[in-house]
Coordinates of C-alpha atoms in Angstrom, one line a residue:
X608 CA -159.5 186.6 -57.6
X609 CA -160.1 187.9 -61.1
X610 CA -157.9 188.3 -64.2
X611 CA -154.2 187.3 -64.0
X612 CA -153.1 190.9 -64.7
X613 CA -155.0 192.1 -61.7
X614 CA -153.4 189.6 -59.4
X615 CA -149.9 190.7 -60.7
X616 CA -150.8 194.4 -60.0
X617 CA -152.0 193.4 -56.5
X618 CA -148.9 191.4 -55.6
X619 CA -146.7 194.1 -56.9
X620 CA -148.3 196.7 -54.7
X621 CA -147.8 194.4 -51.7
X622 CA -144.2 194.0 -52.4
X623 CA -143.6 197.8 -52.9
X624 CA -145.7 198.8 -49.8
X625 CA -143.6 200.3 -47.1
X626 CA -140.4 200.7 -49.0
X627 CA -138.9 203.1 -51.6
X628 CA -137.4 201.7 -54.8
X629 CA -135.5 204.0 -57.2
X630 CA -134.7 201.5 -59.9
X631 CA -131.6 200.2 -58.2
X632 CA -131.3 198.9 -54.6
X633 CA -134.0 199.8 -52.1
X634 CA -133.4 203.2 -50.5
X635 CA -134.0 201.8 -47.0
X636 CA -131.3 199.2 -47.6
X637 CA -128.9 201.8 -48.9
X638 CA -129.5 203.8 -45.8
X639 CA -128.8 200.6 -43.7
X640 CA -125.5 200.1 -45.4
X641 CA -124.5 203.7 -44.7
X642 CA -125.3 203.0 -41.0
X643 CA -122.7 200.4 -41.2
X644 CA -120.1 202.9 -42.4
X645 CA -118.6 203.8 -39.0
X646 CA -117.8 200.1 -38.5
X647 CA -116.3 199.4 -41.9
X648 CA -112.7 199.6 -43.2
X649 CA -113.0 199.8 -47.0
X650 CA -109.9 201.3 -48.4
X651 CA -110.6 203.2 -51.6
X652 CA -114.4 203.1 -51.3
X653 CA -115.7 206.7 -51.7
X654 CA -118.8 206.9 -49.6
X655 CA -119.5 210.4 -50.8
X656 CA -119.5 209.5 -54.5
X657 CA -121.5 206.4 -54.0
X658 CA -124.2 208.0 -51.8
X659 CA -126.8 208.1 -54.6
X660 CA -125.5 205.1 -56.7
X661 CA -127.1 201.7 -57.0
X662 CA -125.7 199.8 -53.9
X663 CA -126.5 196.5 -55.8
X664 CA -123.4 197.4 -58.0
X665 CA -121.1 197.7 -55.0
X666 CA -118.5 194.9 -54.7
X667 CA -119.5 193.8 -51.2
X668 CA -123.3 193.7 -51.9
X669 CA -125.3 191.1 -53.8
X670 CA -128.9 191.7 -54.8
X671 CA -131.8 189.7 -56.2
X672 CA -131.6 190.5 -59.9
X673 CA -135.4 190.9 -60.1
X674 CA -136.5 192.6 -56.9
X675 CA -133.1 194.4 -56.2
X676 CA -133.4 193.5 -52.6
X677 CA -130.0 192.9 -50.8
X678 CA -129.4 189.1 -50.5
X679 CA -125.7 189.0 -49.6
X680 CA -123.2 191.1 -47.7
X681 CA -119.5 190.1 -48.0
X682 CA -117.5 191.9 -45.2
X683 CA -114.3 189.9 -44.7
X684 CA -111.6 191.8 -42.8
X685 CA -113.7 195.0 -43.0
X686 CA -115.2 195.5 -39.5
X687 CA -113.4 197.9 -37.1
X688 CA -115.3 196.9 -34.0
X689 CA -114.5 193.7 -32.1
X690 CA -118.2 193.3 -31.0
X691 CA -120.9 192.0 -33.3
X692 CA -124.1 194.1 -33.4
X693 CA -127.0 192.1 -34.9
X694 CA -129.4 195.0 -35.1
X695 CA -127.3 196.6 -37.9
X696 CA -128.2 193.8 -40.2
X697 CA -131.9 193.4 -39.5
X698 CA -133.1 196.0 -42.2
X699 CA -131.9 193.4 -44.8
X700 CA -135.0 191.4 -44.7
X701 CA -134.1 189.2 -47.7
X702 CA -130.6 188.6 -46.6
X703 CA -129.4 185.0 -47.5
X704 CA -125.7 185.3 -47.0
X705 CA -123.5 187.0 -44.5
X706 CA -119.7 186.8 -44.7
X707 CA -117.9 188.1 -41.6
X708 CA -114.5 186.3 -42.0
X709 CA -111.3 187.5 -40.4
X710 CA -112.7 190.4 -38.5
X711 CA -111.2 189.6 -35.1
X712 CA -114.7 189.5 -33.4
X713 CA -114.5 188.4 -29.8
X714 CA -118.2 188.6 -28.9
X715 CA -121.4 190.5 -29.3
X716 CA -122.6 193.9 -28.1
X717 CA -125.0 193.6 -25.1
X718 CA -128.4 192.2 -26.2
X719 CA -127.2 192.1 -29.8
X720 CA -126.1 188.5 -30.2
X721 CA -126.6 186.2 -33.2
X722 CA -129.9 185.0 -31.9
X723 CA -131.4 188.3 -33.2
X724 CA -130.6 187.2 -36.7
X725 CA -133.4 184.7 -36.4
X726 CA -135.7 187.5 -37.5
X727 CA -134.0 187.2 -41.0
X728 CA -136.1 184.2 -42.1
X729 CA -134.2 183.7 -45.4
X730 CA -130.6 183.7 -43.9
X731 CA -129.0 180.5 -45.0
X732 CA -125.2 181.1 -45.1
X733 CA -123.2 182.6 -42.2
X734 CA -119.4 182.7 -42.3
X735 CA -117.6 183.5 -39.1
X736 CA -114.2 181.9 -39.8
X737 CA -111.0 183.3 -38.4
X738 CA -112.5 185.4 -35.6
X739 CA -111.9 185.0 -31.9
X740 CA -115.2 183.6 -30.7
X741 CA -115.4 180.9 -28.0
X742 CA -118.1 178.3 -27.5
X743 CA -120.4 180.8 -25.7
X744 CA -121.8 181.9 -29.2
X745 CA -123.1 178.4 -30.0
X746 CA -126.4 178.7 -28.0
X747 CA -127.1 182.1 -29.8
X748 CA -126.3 180.6 -33.2
X749 CA -128.7 177.7 -32.6
X750 CA -131.6 180.1 -32.8
X751 CA -131.1 180.9 -36.5
X752 CA -133.2 178.0 -37.7
X753 CA -133.0 178.9 -41.3
X754 CA -129.2 178.3 -41.6
X755 CA -128.0 175.8 -44.1
X756 CA -124.3 176.6 -44.0
X757 CA -122.3 177.6 -40.9
X758 CA -118.6 178.3 -41.0
X759 CA -116.8 178.5 -37.6
X760 CA -113.3 177.5 -38.6
X761 CA -110.3 179.3 -37.0
X762 CA -112.1 180.1 -33.8
X763 CA -111.0 178.7 -30.3
X764 CA -114.3 176.8 -29.7
X765 CA -112.8 173.8 -28.0
X766 CA -110.0 175.3 -25.8
X767 CA -110.3 174.6 -22.1
X768 CA -112.6 172.1 -20.1
X769 CA -115.2 169.6 -21.3
X770 CA -118.0 172.2 -21.0
X771 CA -117.3 173.1 -24.6
X772 CA -118.9 169.8 -25.7
X773 CA -122.1 170.6 -23.8
X774 CA -122.4 173.9 -25.7
X775 CA -121.8 172.1 -28.9
X776 CA -125.1 170.2 -28.4
X777 CA -126.9 173.5 -29.1
X778 CA -126.1 173.2 -32.7
X779 CA -128.3 170.1 -33.0
X780 CA -131.2 172.5 -33.0
X781 CA -130.2 173.6 -36.5
X782 CA -132.2 170.8 -38.1
X783 CA -131.7 172.1 -41.7
X784 CA -127.9 172.6 -41.4
X785 CA -126.2 171.0 -44.4
X786 CA -122.6 172.4 -44.2
X787 CA -120.6 172.8 -41.0
X788 CA -117.0 174.1 -40.9
X789 CA -115.3 173.3 -37.6
X790 CA -111.7 173.3 -38.9
X791 CA -108.9 174.8 -36.8
X792 CA -111.0 174.9 -33.7
X793 CA -108.8 172.8 -31.4
X794 CA -111.3 169.9 -31.6
X795 CA -110.4 166.6 -29.9
X796 CA -111.7 163.0 -30.6
X797 CA -114.4 163.1 -28.0
X798 CA -116.2 166.0 -29.6
X799 CA -117.4 163.8 -32.5
X800 CA -120.0 162.2 -30.2
X801 CA -121.8 165.6 -29.9
X802 CA -122.3 166.0 -33.7
X803 CA -124.7 163.2 -34.1
X804 CA -127.8 165.3 -33.9
X805 CA -127.0 167.1 -37.2
X806 CA -128.7 164.5 -39.3
X807 CA -129.1 167.0 -42.3
X808 CA -125.4 167.5 -42.7
X809 CA -124.0 166.8 -46.2
X810 CA -120.5 168.5 -45.6
X811 CA -118.4 168.3 -42.4
X812 CA -115.0 170.0 -42.3
X813 CA -112.8 169.0 -39.3
X814 CA -109.3 169.7 -40.8
X815 CA -106.4 171.2 -38.8
X816 CA -107.6 170.0 -35.3
X817 CA -106.2 167.9 -32.5
X818 CA -107.7 164.6 -33.6
X819 CA -105.3 161.8 -33.0
X820 CA -104.7 158.1 -32.7
X821 CA -107.7 156.0 -33.7
X822 CA -110.8 157.9 -34.9
X823 CA -114.2 156.2 -34.6
X824 CA -116.4 157.2 -37.4
X825 CA -119.2 155.2 -35.9
X826 CA -119.6 158.2 -33.5
X827 CA -121.0 159.9 -36.6
X828 CA -123.3 157.1 -37.6
X829 CA -126.5 159.4 -37.3
X830 CA -125.1 161.6 -40.2
X831 CA -126.8 159.4 -42.8
X832 CA -126.8 162.2 -45.4
X833 CA -123.1 163.1 -45.1
X834 CA -121.4 163.1 -48.5
X835 CA -118.1 165.1 -47.7
X836 CA -115.8 164.6 -44.7
X837 CA -112.6 166.6 -44.4
X838 CA -110.1 165.3 -41.8
X839 CA -106.9 166.7 -43.3
X840 CA -104.0 168.1 -41.1
X841 CA -104.6 166.1 -38.0
X842 CA -102.6 163.4 -36.2
X843 CA -104.9 160.4 -36.9
X844 CA -103.2 157.0 -37.3
X845 CA -106.2 154.8 -38.0
X846 CA -109.9 154.9 -38.4
X847 CA -112.7 152.5 -37.4
X848 CA -115.7 152.9 -39.8
X849 CA -117.9 150.0 -38.6
X850 CA -119.3 149.1 -35.2
X851 CA -120.0 145.8 -33.5
X852 CA -119.5 142.3 -34.8
X853 CA -122.1 142.8 -37.4
X854 CA -119.7 145.2 -39.1
X855 CA -122.5 147.7 -39.8
X856 CA -120.9 150.5 -41.9
X857 CA -121.2 154.1 -40.8
X858 CA -121.5 157.0 -43.2
X859 CA -122.7 154.8 -46.0
X860 CA -123.5 157.7 -48.3
X861 CA -120.1 159.3 -48.1
X862 CA -118.8 160.4 -51.5
X863 CA -115.7 162.4 -50.6
X864 CA -113.2 162.0 -47.8
X865 CA -109.9 163.9 -47.3
X866 CA -107.3 162.1 -45.1
X867 CA -104.3 164.1 -46.2
X868 CA -101.5 165.2 -43.9
X869 CA -102.1 162.6 -41.2
X870 CA -100.3 159.5 -39.9
X871 CA -102.1 156.7 -41.8
X872 CA -100.4 153.5 -42.9
X873 CA -101.5 151.0 -45.5
X874 CA -104.2 149.5 -43.2
X875 CA -106.4 152.5 -43.9
X876 CA -107.2 151.2 -47.3
X877 CA -108.9 148.1 -46.0
X878 CA -110.9 150.2 -43.4
X879 CA -112.2 152.3 -46.3
X880 CA -113.2 149.3 -48.5
X881 CA -116.8 149.4 -47.4
X882 CA -117.5 152.9 -48.8
X883 CA -119.0 151.8 -52.0
X884 CA -120.3 155.3 -52.8
X885 CA -116.9 157.0 -52.4
X886 CA -116.0 159.1 -55.4
X887 CA -113.0 161.1 -54.1
X888 CA -110.3 159.8 -51.8
X889 CA -107.2 161.9 -50.7
X890 CA -104.4 160.1 -48.7
X891 CA -101.7 162.5 -49.6
X892 CA -98.7 163.0 -47.3
X893 CA -99.3 160.1 -45.0
X894 CA -97.2 157.0 -44.0
X895 CA -98.0 154.5 -46.7
X896 CA -94.6 152.9 -46.5
X897 CA -95.1 149.6 -48.3
X898 CA -96.1 148.6 -51.8
X899 CA -99.7 149.8 -52.4
X900 CA -101.8 147.0 -53.9
X901 CA -104.5 148.3 -56.3
X902 CA -106.6 145.3 -55.5
X903 CA -107.2 146.8 -52.0
X904 CA -109.1 149.7 -53.6
X905 CA -111.5 147.4 -55.5
X906 CA -114.2 147.8 -53.0
X907 CA -114.3 151.5 -53.9
X908 CA -116.0 150.8 -57.2
X909 CA -117.4 154.4 -57.5
X910 CA -114.0 156.1 -57.1
X911 CA -113.4 158.9 -59.6
X912 CA -110.4 160.7 -57.9
X913 CA -107.5 159.2 -56.0
X914 CA -104.5 161.0 -54.5
X915 CA -101.6 159.0 -53.2
X916 CA -99.0 161.7 -53.5
X917 CA -96.0 162.3 -51.1
X918 CA -96.1 159.2 -49.1
X919 CA -93.1 157.3 -47.6
X920 CA -91.8 154.3 -49.5
X921 CA -88.8 152.5 -48.1
X922 CA -88.6 149.2 -49.9
X923 CA -86.6 148.9 -53.1
X924 CA -89.5 147.6 -55.1
X925 CA -92.1 150.0 -53.7
X926 CA -94.6 151.0 -56.4
X927 CA -98.3 150.6 -57.3
X928 CA -98.5 146.8 -57.6
X929 CA -101.0 144.3 -59.0
X930 CA -100.6 145.1 -62.6
X931 CA -103.5 143.8 -64.5
X932 CA -106.0 144.6 -61.9
X933 CA -108.4 147.2 -63.5
X934 CA -111.2 147.3 -60.9
X935 CA -111.2 151.1 -60.7
X936 CA -113.0 151.5 -64.0
X937 CA -114.5 154.9 -63.1
X938 CA -111.3 156.5 -61.9
X939 CA -110.7 159.7 -64.0
X940 CA -108.2 161.8 -61.8
X941 CA -105.0 160.3 -60.4
X942 CA -102.4 162.1 -58.3
X943 CA -99.0 160.4 -57.9
X944 CA -96.9 163.4 -57.1
X945 CA -93.6 163.1 -55.2
X946 CA -93.6 159.3 -54.7
X947 CA -89.9 158.3 -54.4
X948 CA -88.3 154.9 -54.5
X949 CA -84.8 153.4 -54.6
X950 CA -85.0 152.3 -58.2
X951 CA -86.5 153.5 -61.4
X952 CA -90.0 152.3 -62.3
X953 CA -91.3 152.0 -65.9
X954 CA -94.2 154.1 -66.8
X955 CA -96.1 151.1 -68.1
X956 CA -95.9 149.1 -64.9
X957 CA -96.9 152.1 -62.8
X958 CA -100.0 153.1 -64.7
X959 CA -101.3 149.9 -66.2
X960 CA -103.9 149.4 -63.5
X961 CA -105.3 152.9 -64.2
X962 CA -106.4 152.7 -67.8
X963 CA -109.5 154.9 -67.4
X964 CA -107.6 157.9 -66.0
X965 CA -108.1 161.2 -68.0
X966 CA -106.2 163.6 -65.7
X967 CA -102.8 162.4 -64.4
X968 CA -100.4 164.2 -62.1
X969 CA -96.8 162.8 -61.9
X970 CA -95.1 165.9 -60.7
X971 CA -91.8 166.0 -58.6
X972 CA -91.0 162.3 -59.1
X973 CA -87.6 160.8 -59.1
X974 CA -88.8 157.2 -59.7
X975 CA -89.7 157.3 -63.3
X976 CA -87.1 156.2 -65.9
X977 CA -85.7 159.3 -67.4
X978 CA -85.8 157.8 -70.9
X979 CA -89.5 156.9 -71.3
X980 CA -89.7 154.3 -74.1
X981 CA -92.1 155.0 -77.0
X982 CA -93.8 151.7 -76.5
X983 CA -94.6 152.7 -72.9
X984 CA -96.7 155.7 -74.0
X985 CA -99.6 153.6 -75.0
X986 CA -100.7 153.4 -71.3
X987 CA -101.4 157.2 -71.6
X988 CA -103.4 156.9 -74.8
X989 CA -106.7 158.2 -73.2
X990 CA -105.1 160.8 -70.9
X991 CA -106.3 164.3 -71.6
X992 CA -104.4 166.3 -69.0
X993 CA -100.8 165.3 -68.2
X994 CA -98.7 167.1 -65.5
X995 CA -95.0 166.2 -65.3
X996 CA -93.6 169.3 -63.8
X997 CA -90.3 169.0 -61.9
X998 CA -90.0 165.4 -63.1
X999 CA -86.8 164.7 -65.2
X1000 CA -87.7 163.4 -68.6
X1001 CA -85.7 162.9 -71.7
X1002 CA -86.2 164.9 -75.0
X1003 CA -87.2 161.6 -76.6
X1004 CA -90.4 161.9 -74.6
X1005 CA -91.4 164.9 -76.7
X1006 CA -90.3 163.2 -79.9
X1007 CA -92.9 160.4 -79.3
X1008 CA -95.6 162.3 -77.5
X1009 CA -97.6 162.7 -80.8
X1010 CA -99.2 159.4 -80.3
X1011 CA -101.1 160.9 -77.3
X1012 CA -103.7 162.4 -79.5
X1013 CA -106.2 162.9 -76.7
X1014 CA -104.0 165.5 -74.9
X1015 CA -105.6 168.8 -74.1
X1016 CA -103.1 169.9 -71.3
X1017 CA -99.3 169.2 -71.3
X1018 CA -97.3 170.7 -68.5
X1019 CA -93.5 170.1 -68.6
X1020 CA -92.2 173.0 -66.4
X1021 CA -88.7 172.5 -64.9
X1022 CA -88.3 168.9 -66.3
X1023 CA -84.6 169.2 -67.1
X1024 CA -85.3 168.9 -70.8
X1025 CA -82.3 169.6 -72.9
X1026 CA -81.6 169.5 -76.6
X1027 CA -83.5 170.6 -79.8
X1028 CA -87.3 170.5 -79.7
X1029 CA -88.6 168.5 -82.7
X1030 CA -90.3 170.8 -85.1
X1031 CA -92.3 168.4 -87.3
X1032 CA -93.3 165.6 -85.0
X1033 CA -94.3 165.1 -81.5
X1034 CA -96.1 168.3 -80.4
X1035 CA -97.2 169.0 -84.0
X1036 CA -99.6 166.0 -84.0
X1037 CA -101.5 167.0 -80.8
X1038 CA -104.7 168.2 -82.5
X1039 CA -106.6 168.7 -79.3
X1040 CA -103.9 170.5 -77.3
X1041 CA -105.2 173.6 -75.4
X1042 CA -102.7 174.3 -72.8
X1043 CA -98.8 174.0 -73.1
X1044 CA -96.2 174.8 -70.4
X1045 CA -92.5 174.5 -71.1
X1046 CA -91.1 176.9 -68.5
X1047 CA -87.8 176.2 -66.7
X1048 CA -86.0 173.9 -69.2
X1049 CA -83.0 174.1 -71.6
X1050 CA -84.3 173.6 -74.9
X1051 CA -83.6 175.0 -78.4
X1052 CA -85.8 174.7 -81.4
X1053 CA -88.6 176.3 -83.4
X1054 CA -91.1 176.5 -80.6
X1055 CA -88.8 177.9 -77.9
X1056 CA -88.8 177.3 -74.2
X1057 CA -87.6 178.8 -71.0
X1058 CA -85.0 179.1 -68.2
X1059 CA -82.0 179.0 -70.4
X1060 CA -84.3 177.8 -73.3
X1061 CA -83.0 179.2 -76.5
X1062 CA -85.2 180.7 -79.3
X1063 CA -84.0 180.0 -82.8
X1064 CA -84.1 183.0 -85.1
X1065 CA -84.6 181.2 -88.4
X1066 CA -88.0 182.4 -89.3
X1067 CA -88.1 180.0 -92.3
X1068 CA -88.1 177.1 -90.0
X1069 CA -91.3 178.5 -88.3
X1070 CA -93.1 178.9 -91.6
X1071 CA -92.9 175.3 -92.4
X1072 CA -94.9 174.2 -89.4
X1073 CA -98.6 174.9 -89.1
X1074 CA -99.7 173.5 -85.7
X1075 CA -102.8 171.3 -85.6
X1076 CA -103.8 172.5 -82.2
X1077 CA -105.4 175.7 -80.9
X1078 CA -104.0 176.7 -77.5
X1079 CA -105.9 178.6 -74.8
X1080 CA -102.9 178.8 -72.5
X1081 CA -99.3 179.2 -73.5
X1082 CA -96.5 179.6 -70.9
X1083 CA -92.9 180.3 -72.0
X1084 CA -91.1 182.4 -69.4
X1085 CA -87.4 183.0 -69.1
X1086 CA -86.4 182.6 -72.7
X1087 CA -82.9 183.5 -73.9
X1088 CA -81.2 184.2 -77.3
X1089 CA -77.7 184.5 -78.5
X1090 CA -76.0 187.7 -77.5
X1091 CA -77.0 190.7 -79.7
X1092 CA -79.4 188.5 -81.7
X1093 CA -82.9 189.9 -82.4
X1094 CA -85.3 187.1 -82.5
X1095 CA -89.0 187.2 -83.2
X1096 CA -91.6 185.4 -81.2
X1097 CA -92.4 181.8 -82.3
X1098 CA -94.3 182.2 -85.5
X1099 CA -96.7 179.3 -84.7
X1100 CA -98.4 181.9 -82.5
X1101 CA -99.6 183.7 -85.6
X1102 CA -101.8 180.6 -86.1
X1103 CA -103.3 180.6 -82.6
X1104 CA -106.7 182.4 -82.3
X1105 CA -108.2 180.9 -79.1
X1106 CA -105.5 182.1 -76.6
X1107 CA -106.9 183.3 -73.3
X1108 CA -103.6 183.4 -71.3
X1109 CA -100.1 184.0 -72.6
X1110 CA -97.0 184.2 -70.3
X1111 CA -93.8 185.4 -72.0
X1112 CA -92.1 187.2 -69.1
X1113 CA -88.5 187.6 -68.1
X1114 CA -87.2 186.7 -71.5
X1115 CA -84.7 188.4 -73.9
X1116 CA -86.3 188.9 -77.2
X1117 CA -83.5 191.1 -78.4
X1118 CA -85.5 194.4 -78.5
X1119 CA -88.4 193.4 -80.7
X1120 CA -91.4 195.5 -81.0
X1121 CA -94.6 194.7 -79.1
X1122 CA -96.6 192.1 -81.0
X1123 CA -99.8 193.9 -81.8
X1124 CA -100.8 191.0 -83.9
X1125 CA -101.1 188.8 -80.8
X1126 CA -104.1 191.0 -79.6
X1127 CA -105.6 191.3 -83.1
X1128 CA -105.5 187.6 -83.7
X1129 CA -106.8 186.6 -80.3
X1130 CA -109.9 188.6 -79.5
X1131 CA -110.7 186.4 -76.4
X1132 CA -107.3 186.9 -74.8
X1133 CA -107.8 187.8 -71.1
X1134 CA -104.2 187.9 -69.7
X1135 CA -100.9 188.8 -71.4
X1136 CA -97.7 189.0 -69.4
X1137 CA -94.5 190.2 -71.0
X1138 CA -92.6 191.5 -68.0
X1139 CA -88.9 192.3 -68.5
X1140 CA -88.7 190.8 -71.9
X1141 CA -86.6 193.4 -73.9
X1142 CA -89.7 194.7 -75.7
X1143 CA -89.4 198.2 -77.2
X1144 CA -92.2 200.7 -78.0
X1145 CA -94.4 202.2 -78.9
X1146 CA -97.3 200.2 -77.4
X1147 CA -100.3 201.3 -79.4
X1148 CA -103.5 199.6 -78.2
X1149 CA -106.6 199.7 -80.3
X1150 CA -109.0 202.5 -79.4
X1151 CA -111.6 199.8 -78.5
X1152 CA -109.5 196.9 -77.1
X1153 CA -111.1 193.5 -76.6
X1154 CA -113.5 193.5 -73.7
X1155 CA -112.0 190.2 -72.7
X1156 CA -108.5 191.6 -72.0
X1157 CA -108.2 192.1 -68.2
X1158 CA -104.5 192.0 -67.5
X1159 CA -101.8 193.4 -69.7
X1160 CA -98.5 193.6 -67.8
X1161 CA -95.6 195.1 -69.8
X1162 CA -93.5 196.5 -66.9
X1163 CA -89.7 196.6 -67.0
X1164 CA -89.6 197.1 -70.8
X1165 CA -88.4 200.1 -72.8
X1166 CA -91.7 201.0 -74.3
X1167 CA -93.9 204.1 -74.4
X1168 CA -97.5 203.1 -73.8
X1169 CA -100.9 204.4 -72.9
X1170 CA -102.7 201.5 -71.2
X1171 CA -106.4 202.1 -70.4
X1172 CA -107.4 202.2 -66.8
X1173 CA -109.3 198.9 -66.9
X1174 CA -106.0 197.1 -67.6
X1175 CA -103.6 196.0 -64.9

């Protein structure tokens, strides 16, 4: 065909033929968007001003960065008509994603059904969640053979007689479909039999339906590529994952399953034991009412995330048992929120089986001994992210926490902490700490605190402590001081230069001036909240504020300010 440059010119001419391109979006596609205008409800969008602008820069439009052809239209809760008109979208020949969530669509205009979208050969993602479609649209949708993701959640697809299941078979024509969302569609157990033809599925979402009793996963045995299955928010009591005496396992490639908010008891653990590729298991808010034996999870050798939060435990010694069993060697994320018992449980006995965990959630717990002994903290030596919000712990916990040198996140909001926060030990030794939350306690000391926390006004005390960590997030709301006392912000903030989020709202800093140094020292700061914190003006922002700063909220203070328009 000749030199490479000649081929490039030839191809370019082919691409440009039949369309006008003005350096931004294609003129014909801008015109097509304006044809949508009578059906769109975009508050604050000035169509007159934007008539000649680059439509690729509009918030609801996505374009290919090279060709500037429209590849995505995001129109959630934006369409005024309750009938879908496919012809309006046909000019977007390169369209890959169409989002029509929450528009109250009940059907399609005459001869303008979804089947017409089959002309868009690149359309891969179609989101129709939270409309009012019934099962009659399924045959039309089955014609869009290019679809890889189809979201139908929140539609009444399975209300009425069994003919709904017949219509569901149409979807089996979508041989390339990888993600299917049928959550909140009034589905019942017998519908699972009609999903077997979707052999390309990797993600299936069935949450919030009418699935109940025993669920037979073998009905989905043909879904050999399925990796994620979401069954949350149903009334399922048990599952059967194998079929026949040969115990052939269904869904052998499953990596993630969500069983939260159902009626499972402890027997579910044994039924899941064959899923050797499972990486994430969520059994939150079920009926696990006996001691959970970690050994029962040993078949899940690939498990990386486990959620056992908010289950019922009735026996006096209910806890995670089988200390010494460390079969879950790949487990990195563990949720044990809201697990109550009749007696206190030591931290060591609870966590000893989970020595590999890096992120640990122990929020809203009443079972932990309030005084956590120093010698118990060794079980957390490798934890990087620790969440103890709304769990009562003693101040001694903070005095000893310095041994957890791997910590990056420490969240202790509303933990009933009282007393003086140690200034030269504990927190001072956490070299890797990036996020610190102390909201909702009753502390005093040189760091400060919140919700009746009391800031100490002795600046000399601050100066003796140079923290070893560099925080990215610091939350310290609802601070108080002695009456009429003017207290500066904690001086350790002077030595923080990586902050991205700072929350100091609803505090009484005694009428101090706005801390301009906080912005100057932290050029990557994105959000700063100091609402109703007794800050006085003036608020003088730099003429060229950091481009990273997106939110600066100083409302309910006695300040004079001139905040640029790009700040909230």
